[in-house]
Amino acid sequence: MNRFKTSKFHNAAAKSPKRENCYNDINVGSLKMSCGNHLKASTSFIAFNVDKGGCLGIIPLSDIGRRATTPLLHVHSDFVTDMDFSPFDDGLLATCSYDCSIKIWQIPESGVAQNHSLTPLSAFPLHSSRVENVLFHPTAEEVLASSCSSTVSVWDVSQNKVKFSLDSHKDAVQSLSWKEDGSLLVTSCKDKTIRIFDPRKSSCTVETLGFAGIKDSRVIWRSDKGHIIGTGFSSSRERQVAIWDIHNMKEPLQRIGLDTNTGTLMPFHDADSDMLLIAGKGDTSVLYFEIKDSGSEYLKQASVHMTEDQHKGMGMVPKLALDVMSCEVVRLLQLTKNSVVPISYLVPRKNLKDFNADLYPDTLGPEPAITAERWFQGNKALVRKYYINSGYLRVWFICHSKRHFNVCLHRHLQPNIETPKPTIWSASSSSSNIQKDATTNSTNQHPASSQSSNQEPVSDTNVETWKSFSGVRSSKFRHIIGVPMHKSTNIENIRNLSMSTFGECDGLQLNKEFVAYPLSGPGGQIAVLPHNKPCRLPDSGMPVVQCGSTVMDFVFDPLDVNRMAVACETGVISIWNLPSGGLTEILDEPVEELKGHYDKPNIVRYHPNAENLLTSAAYDLTVKLWDINAAKSVITLEGHNEQVFSLAWSADGKQLATFSRDKKLRIYDPRAQVTPVLEGPGPEGSRGGRVIWGGPDGNMLLVCGSDKMSHRTVSVYDSGNLSEPLSVSEINIAPSILIPFYDEDANVIMLSGKGDTVLYAYEVSNEHPYLFDLTHYRVTDPFQAIAFFDKRVCDVKKVEFARAIKLTKTNLEKIMFQVPRIKKEYFQDDLFPETRAKWEAAVACEEWLAGQDGEQSRISLRPPNMKPLSEAPKAPPASKKYDSTKELDDFKSDERRKEELVTAMVEKLGTYDEDPLPQDLMEGVDDDEWDD
């Protein structure tokens, strides 16, 4: 009946924080390849890789939000390959590096200041090659394991001495992991073998075939269950996860194929909840698996969490640092290119006021179970487990350092022999959630708790507060929404789509009437369809453009919707006139053929505003300008040393920019000279790239390429100075070339690559760092290409600023990109300035060659019946809400009313103390008259 049992953690859901709750403004840069996960966390600090030599970023775990600078600690002379915090001291950090060394550091309780200089506690003897892994022992203090090439060493940290050396590997060790009790060590190796060692006997107890792929693999222990979990690649480069029983390692209990991405999978296991989380370097997803002890499915995927940015690295936060009052059971820290994002897995519970003790079984405490000397002698012991009690949460904020933590542990919570479950507190919770657990019975309290009355009360002023988010750069396009249009607008049942287009070919072309994409098979076929006629294509017999040889590149004429240019492998550039309404039969006769290149042309582009002017680049290292009417080359540009990857005209059509395999950017003024007027270094990668013009003033070059580590990048250059880029933004690791689309009205660049699932969007600005993240558009299934319409098709009434067509393996699907606005009844003139009529010619080819520069007209997109938002009447001031305090002030009791009445009467009557009496004013007799 086990298959019907439901784990209480089955519905644990990942929660991505708001940006203000992340560790922001961190510049990670391009990281070198290593077997480490690039990030580790203790209960107090986060350590992560940066690209600045041998530096690590060190920030407090509680220091969320923005920061002016990232505190860096210079630990090695070269890139840090791996790092690990001691489980018994949250400030003790071990690091290893490309410089063949291992060092131990003590992070101060106050953290690390900017470019802080520390002296290592110890530096181990240099190795023969770079050190790939370091890992502290889980039960014994001052014991460390490391791997260098094919050797694993076990060190006595206090003596800087190797105690045991494991040399059974036949190739480089890729990962290692201690068993929970510290008695065994498991490793994965480049020779595709998983081995289990008893380090104190320097012997390999068992070995088995792990993963057939040669790329990096990982292995970890499943707590004390006698299982090993591994991730790696198959011989066909499929990423896999598997689980083995150490008592029978011949075959895994289960092996699961995941996908064919290239990033190394990083597994994380939480022993208390038995949750397995897997994240791949360069991925945007985190997989959650439940682990079962029996049955056909030992590993069962429970959920997938999609992240906004790609993983550069990942680490797990220790159990003592979780917010138990929010039912947080696991927290991962995702390292991205400019932030560390906490990903919390929360178990949904209705009652969050009380501590949900069933979610938190006894967990490992922060005290070592045994000394290094005794462990080396052959003894072993388990780390004492503690019961997590929310009643002691407030103590953590005063004793946030593990060194103070241990003091408090002994003072308040020293394990009692008579108490089966000693109490420990959680390491992190907001002060609003801190409350006494009134239901805790005496059996769960340590006797020392009765002395709490002698302790000083905890003041809220001592509680450590987190940084608040101070704001981000405001942008009108910050929250772009990509909305797939209705399926009735799709073209379905695409057959024979070419999956092997050349790197210089975008693979999809679009204008107001037609959409075109290449087909596989001989003859150089291109499908050209009217996109405004959605349908299901026939299985066969569809009319196409048949070019006669392999298509290298193709492009529509922006000034003539019925004309298309195709570069063919035969060295000919053919010009085709397309019938209005679409093809009705196979088109195999071009209207013109341009011949003049001595080798295959690989790029064709039309001039943006001069009609009948075509540009092409070829393997003969020349760029030619063609007069189509005369069918001849009019200008030949020189100066390239290797193949041209990309070329682009400036918006005014005066200058031409190129990017080539020799990693050079060049700018030409074709009418002035045939050699470059400017030249400078481009992206360092050699896989290909794209260059376009952009920027608010149109004087920037935006270059998509890759760096030496195969990270896809976008660089911004000033077209007046190509000596170095203004900024470089790293995107991710992927094999495809990023293809840019630039919207000059919005100053937004969108990037797509073949096989991607994300369309990246950035705003281009004159302010540093020149590229600002916008909301990226994500899809479930990979697309082959994305092409954009011009502004004429946008529905401004829906605040649609861009529209595109997405090509998948079977469909053509339309997508609207909108900006969320409230007053949609008004024309959003702040989003839609007058747009350039890119479909109208400004000059003829002959006029442009003669030196004339025409300017295309600009038109307004405002419908005649829509009022501009700038002219909308201002909203009247909001009516004041009813204020009950006025009535309370006016209310008076009966006694108060009497008192005020008497006071008023007295004031009205006045004071008569000094006034004469009435009889004093009357005439009377003299005194002597009374005698009579």
Coordinates of N, CA, C and O in Angstrom, one line a residue, residues 25 92 96 144 173 221 235 307 318 321 415 451 500 552 603 623 637-638 662 860 884 888 891:
D25 N 22.6 43.7 -7.2 CA 23.8 44.5 -7.6 C 25.1 43.7 -7.3 O 26.0 44.2 -6.7
L92 N 34.2 29.5 9.2 CA 35.4 28.8 8.7 C 35.2 28.3 7.3 O 34.3 27.5 7.0
C96 N 39.8 26.1 -2.7 CA 40.9 25.6 -3.6 C 40.8 26.3 -4.9 O 39.8 26.9 -5.2
L144 N 39.3 17.4 6.5 CA 38.9 18.0 5.1 C 39.3 17.0 4.1 O 40.4 16.4 4.1
V173 N 39.1 13.2 -10.9 CA 37.9 13.1 -10.0 C 37.0 14.3 -10.2 O 37.5 15.5 -10.2
W221 N 25.4 11.3 -1.2 CA 24.8 10.3 -0.4 C 23.3 10.7 0.0 O 23.0 11.9 0.1
S235 N 25.8 8.3 -23.1 CA 26.6 8.3 -24.3 C 26.1 9.2 -25.4 O 26.8 9.7 -26.3
T307 N 12.8 29.7 -13.3 CA 13.4 30.9 -12.7 C 13.5 31.9 -13.8 O 13.5 31.6 -15.0
P318 N 21.9 25.9 5.1 CA 21.7 24.9 6.1 C 20.4 25.0 6.8 O 19.7 26.0 6.8
A321 N 19.1 27.8 9.2 CA 18.8 29.1 8.7 C 17.5 29.3 8.0 O 17.2 30.3 7.4
P415 N 22.3 19.2 25.9 CA 21.5 18.0 25.9 C 21.5 17.3 27.3 O 22.6 17.2 27.9
Q451 N 15.7 28.5 34.4 CA 16.5 29.7 34.9 C 16.4 30.9 34.0 O 17.1 31.9 34.2
S500 N 19.2 22.7 -40.3 CA 20.7 22.9 -40.4 C 21.0 24.2 -41.2 O 21.7 24.1 -42.2
M552 N 22.3 29.8 -48.8 CA 23.2 30.3 -47.7 C 22.5 31.3 -46.8 O 22.7 31.3 -45.6
I603 N 26.0 36.1 -46.9 CA 25.1 37.1 -46.3 C 24.5 38.0 -47.4 O 25.3 38.5 -48.3
V623 N 32.9 42.5 -49.3 CA 31.5 42.9 -49.2 C 31.2 43.8 -50.4 O 31.9 44.7 -50.7
L637 N 33.9 46.4 -50.9 CA 34.6 46.8 -49.7 C 35.6 45.7 -49.3 O 35.4 44.5 -49.4
E638 N 36.8 46.1 -48.9 CA 37.9 45.2 -48.5 C 38.3 45.5 -47.1 O 37.9 46.4 -46.4
D662 N 37.7 37.0 -37.5 CA 38.9 37.5 -36.9 C 38.7 38.3 -35.6 O 39.6 39.0 -35.1
S860 N 2.4 59.0 -37.8 CA 1.8 58.7 -36.4 C 1.0 57.5 -36.5 O 0.2 57.2 -37.5
S884 N -13.6 59.2 11.2 CA -14.4 59.0 12.4 C -13.8 59.7 13.6 O -14.5 59.9 14.6
L888 N -15.4 61.5 17.2 CA -14.9 61.2 18.6 C -14.5 62.4 19.3 O -14.7 62.6 20.5
F891 N -17.6 64.4 20.4 CA -18.5 63.7 21.4 C -18.1 64.2 22.8 O -17.0 64.3 23.2

